CSV table of C-alpha atoms in Angstrom, one decimal:
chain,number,residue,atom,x,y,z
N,1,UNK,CA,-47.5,10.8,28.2
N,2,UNK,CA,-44.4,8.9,26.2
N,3,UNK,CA,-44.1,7.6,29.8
N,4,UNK,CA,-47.4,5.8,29.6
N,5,UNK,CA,-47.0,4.7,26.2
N,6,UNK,CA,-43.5,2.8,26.9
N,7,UNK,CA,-45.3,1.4,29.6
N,8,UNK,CA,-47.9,0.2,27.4
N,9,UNK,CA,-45.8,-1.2,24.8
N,10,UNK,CA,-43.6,-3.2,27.5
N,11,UNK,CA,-46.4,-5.0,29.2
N,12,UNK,CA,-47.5,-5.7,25.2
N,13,UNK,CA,-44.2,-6.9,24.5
N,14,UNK,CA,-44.3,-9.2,27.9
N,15,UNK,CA,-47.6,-10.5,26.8
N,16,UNK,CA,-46.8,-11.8,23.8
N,17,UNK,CA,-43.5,-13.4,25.0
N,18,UNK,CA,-45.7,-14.7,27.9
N,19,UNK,CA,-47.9,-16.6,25.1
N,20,UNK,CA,-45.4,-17.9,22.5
N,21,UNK,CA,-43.6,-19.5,25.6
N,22,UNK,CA,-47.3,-21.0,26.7
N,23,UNK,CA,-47.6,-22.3,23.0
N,24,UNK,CA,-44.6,-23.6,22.5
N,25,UNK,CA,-44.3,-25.6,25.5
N,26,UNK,CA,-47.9,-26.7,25.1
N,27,UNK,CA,-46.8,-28.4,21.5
N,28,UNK,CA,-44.1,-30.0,22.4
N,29,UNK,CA,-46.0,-31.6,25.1
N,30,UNK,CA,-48.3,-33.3,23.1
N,31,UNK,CA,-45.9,-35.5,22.7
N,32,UNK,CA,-46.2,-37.0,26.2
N,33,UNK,CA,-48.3,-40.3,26.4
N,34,UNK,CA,-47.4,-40.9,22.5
N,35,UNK,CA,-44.8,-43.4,20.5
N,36,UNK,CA,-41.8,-42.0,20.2
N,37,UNK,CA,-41.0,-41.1,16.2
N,38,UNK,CA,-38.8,-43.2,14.2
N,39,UNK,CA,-35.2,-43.0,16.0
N,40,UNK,CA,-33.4,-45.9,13.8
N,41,UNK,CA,-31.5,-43.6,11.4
N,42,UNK,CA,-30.2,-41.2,13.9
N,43,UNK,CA,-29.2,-44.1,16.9
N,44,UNK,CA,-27.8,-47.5,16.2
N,45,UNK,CA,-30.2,-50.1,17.1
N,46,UNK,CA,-28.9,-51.1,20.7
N,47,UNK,CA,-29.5,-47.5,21.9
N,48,UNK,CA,-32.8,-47.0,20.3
N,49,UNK,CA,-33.9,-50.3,22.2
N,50,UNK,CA,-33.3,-49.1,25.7
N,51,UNK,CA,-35.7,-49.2,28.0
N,52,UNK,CA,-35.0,-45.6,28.7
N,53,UNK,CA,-33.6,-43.0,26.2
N,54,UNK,CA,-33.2,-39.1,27.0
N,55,UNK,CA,-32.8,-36.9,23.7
N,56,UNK,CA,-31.2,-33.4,24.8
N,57,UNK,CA,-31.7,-30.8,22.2
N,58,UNK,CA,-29.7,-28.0,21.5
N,59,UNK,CA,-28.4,-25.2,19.2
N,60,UNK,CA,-24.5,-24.5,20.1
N,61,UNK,CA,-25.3,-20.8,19.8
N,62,UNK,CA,-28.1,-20.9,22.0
N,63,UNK,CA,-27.3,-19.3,25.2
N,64,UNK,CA,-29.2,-21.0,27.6
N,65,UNK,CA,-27.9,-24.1,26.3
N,66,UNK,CA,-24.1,-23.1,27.0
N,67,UNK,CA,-25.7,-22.3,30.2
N,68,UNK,CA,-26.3,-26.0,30.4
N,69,UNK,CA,-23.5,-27.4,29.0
N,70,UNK,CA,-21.8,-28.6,32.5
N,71,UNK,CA,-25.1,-30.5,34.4
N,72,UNK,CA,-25.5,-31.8,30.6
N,73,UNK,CA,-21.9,-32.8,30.2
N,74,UNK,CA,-22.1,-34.5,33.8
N,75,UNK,CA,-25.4,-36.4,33.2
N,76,UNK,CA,-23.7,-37.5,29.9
N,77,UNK,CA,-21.1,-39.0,31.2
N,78,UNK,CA,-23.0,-40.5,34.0
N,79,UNK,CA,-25.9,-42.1,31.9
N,80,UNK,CA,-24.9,-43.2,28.9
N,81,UNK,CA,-28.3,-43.5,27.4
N,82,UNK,CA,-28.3,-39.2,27.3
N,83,UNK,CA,-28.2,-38.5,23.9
N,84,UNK,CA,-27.0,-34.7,22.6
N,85,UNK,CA,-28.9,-33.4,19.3
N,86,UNK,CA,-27.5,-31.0,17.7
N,87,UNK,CA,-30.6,-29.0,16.2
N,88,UNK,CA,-28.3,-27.4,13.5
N,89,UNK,CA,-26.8,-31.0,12.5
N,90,UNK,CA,-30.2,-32.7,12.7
N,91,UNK,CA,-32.9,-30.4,11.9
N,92,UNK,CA,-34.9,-34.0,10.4
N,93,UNK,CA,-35.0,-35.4,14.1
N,94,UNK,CA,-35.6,-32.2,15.3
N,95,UNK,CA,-38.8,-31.9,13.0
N,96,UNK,CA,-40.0,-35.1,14.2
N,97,UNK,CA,-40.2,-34.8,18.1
N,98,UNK,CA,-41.5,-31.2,16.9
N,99,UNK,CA,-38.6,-29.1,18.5
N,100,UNK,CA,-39.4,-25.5,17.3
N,101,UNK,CA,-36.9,-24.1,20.0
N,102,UNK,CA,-34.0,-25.4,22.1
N,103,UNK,CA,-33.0,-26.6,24.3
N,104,UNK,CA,-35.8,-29.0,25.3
N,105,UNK,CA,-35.3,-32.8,26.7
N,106,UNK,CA,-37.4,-35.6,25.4
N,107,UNK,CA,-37.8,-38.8,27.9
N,108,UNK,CA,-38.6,-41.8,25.7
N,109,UNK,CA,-39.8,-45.4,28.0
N,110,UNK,CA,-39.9,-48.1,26.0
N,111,UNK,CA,-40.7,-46.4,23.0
N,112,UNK,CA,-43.2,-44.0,25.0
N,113,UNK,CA,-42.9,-40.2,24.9
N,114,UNK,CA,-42.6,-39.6,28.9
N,115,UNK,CA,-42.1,-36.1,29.8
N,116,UNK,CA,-40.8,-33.1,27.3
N,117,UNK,CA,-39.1,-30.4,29.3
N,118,UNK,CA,-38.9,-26.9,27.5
N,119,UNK,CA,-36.3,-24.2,28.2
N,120,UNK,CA,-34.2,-23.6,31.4
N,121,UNK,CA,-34.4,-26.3,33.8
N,122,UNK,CA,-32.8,-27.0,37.1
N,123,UNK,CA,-30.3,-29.9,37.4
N,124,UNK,CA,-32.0,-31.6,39.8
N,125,UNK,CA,-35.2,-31.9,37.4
N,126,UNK,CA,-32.5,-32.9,34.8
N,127,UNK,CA,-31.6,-35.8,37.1
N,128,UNK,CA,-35.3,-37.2,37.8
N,129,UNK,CA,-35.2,-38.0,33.8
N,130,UNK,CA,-33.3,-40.6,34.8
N,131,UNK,CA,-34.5,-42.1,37.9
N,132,UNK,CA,-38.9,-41.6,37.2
C-alpha cells in the first residue's frame, strides 16, 4: 500500500513539473513575432542597432547554465553581437523580455523578437541563433 502511494505522489510530482515547464516556456514565447523591449540603457547604441542581437540569460548559480558556460563562452567569442545577462545583476532587463527562469536566449532581428529558447539546449541549436 505505501508502495502505491509513493507511486502516486511521484507521477503527481512529475505532472506538475511537466506543466510549470509547459507554462513557462509558453510565456516567454509570446515574445516571438513582437518588438523587442527597450534595450538602450542596458547596451550602448551601436549594439542595440544591430541587425541581429542574441541576449543569453543566466543565473551564475544556476546549474544548467555552468553546464553551458563553454558552447556560450565559444559562441561569445565568435559572435560578438552575444550578449551575457546576468539575471542577478539585471533583474530590470530580465523583467522586461519576461525571464522568470534561466537560462533562456532571446533572438532579436531588427528590433523583432525572433525565437526565445528555454532551458537546456544543444550547441548546434545555439549556433542556428546566428545563422536563421
Amino acid at each position: 500500500m505505501l508502495g502505491y502511494i509513493v507511486v502516486i505522489m511521484m507521477a503527481a510530482l512529475l505532472v506538475i513539473v511537466l506543466w510549470q515547464q509547459f507554462t513557462i516556456s509558453r510565456t516567454s514565447r509570446r515574445l516571438e513575432g513582437r518588438l523587442a523591449p527597450e534595450l538602450g540603457d542596458f547596451l550602448s547604441p551601436e549594439i542595440a542597432r544591430r541587425e541581429r542581437v542574441v541576449l543569453y540569460f543566466f543565473d551564475p548559480g544556476c546549474t544548467v547554465c555552468r553546464s553551458l558556460r563553454d558552447a556560450v563562452a565559444s559562441l561569445a567569442g565568435r559572435y560578438p553581437n552575444m550578449i551575457l545577462v546576468d539575471v542577478t545583476r539585471q533583474p530590470q532587463l530580465a523583467r522586461r523580455f519576461a525571464v522568470t527562469v534561466v537560462p533562456v536566449f532571446v533572438l532579436i532581428k531588427k528590433g523583432m523578437v525572433c525565437k526565445v529558447l528555454v532551458g537546456q539546449q544543444a550547441p548546434g541549436r545555439l549556433e542556428s541563433l546566428f545563422v536563421i
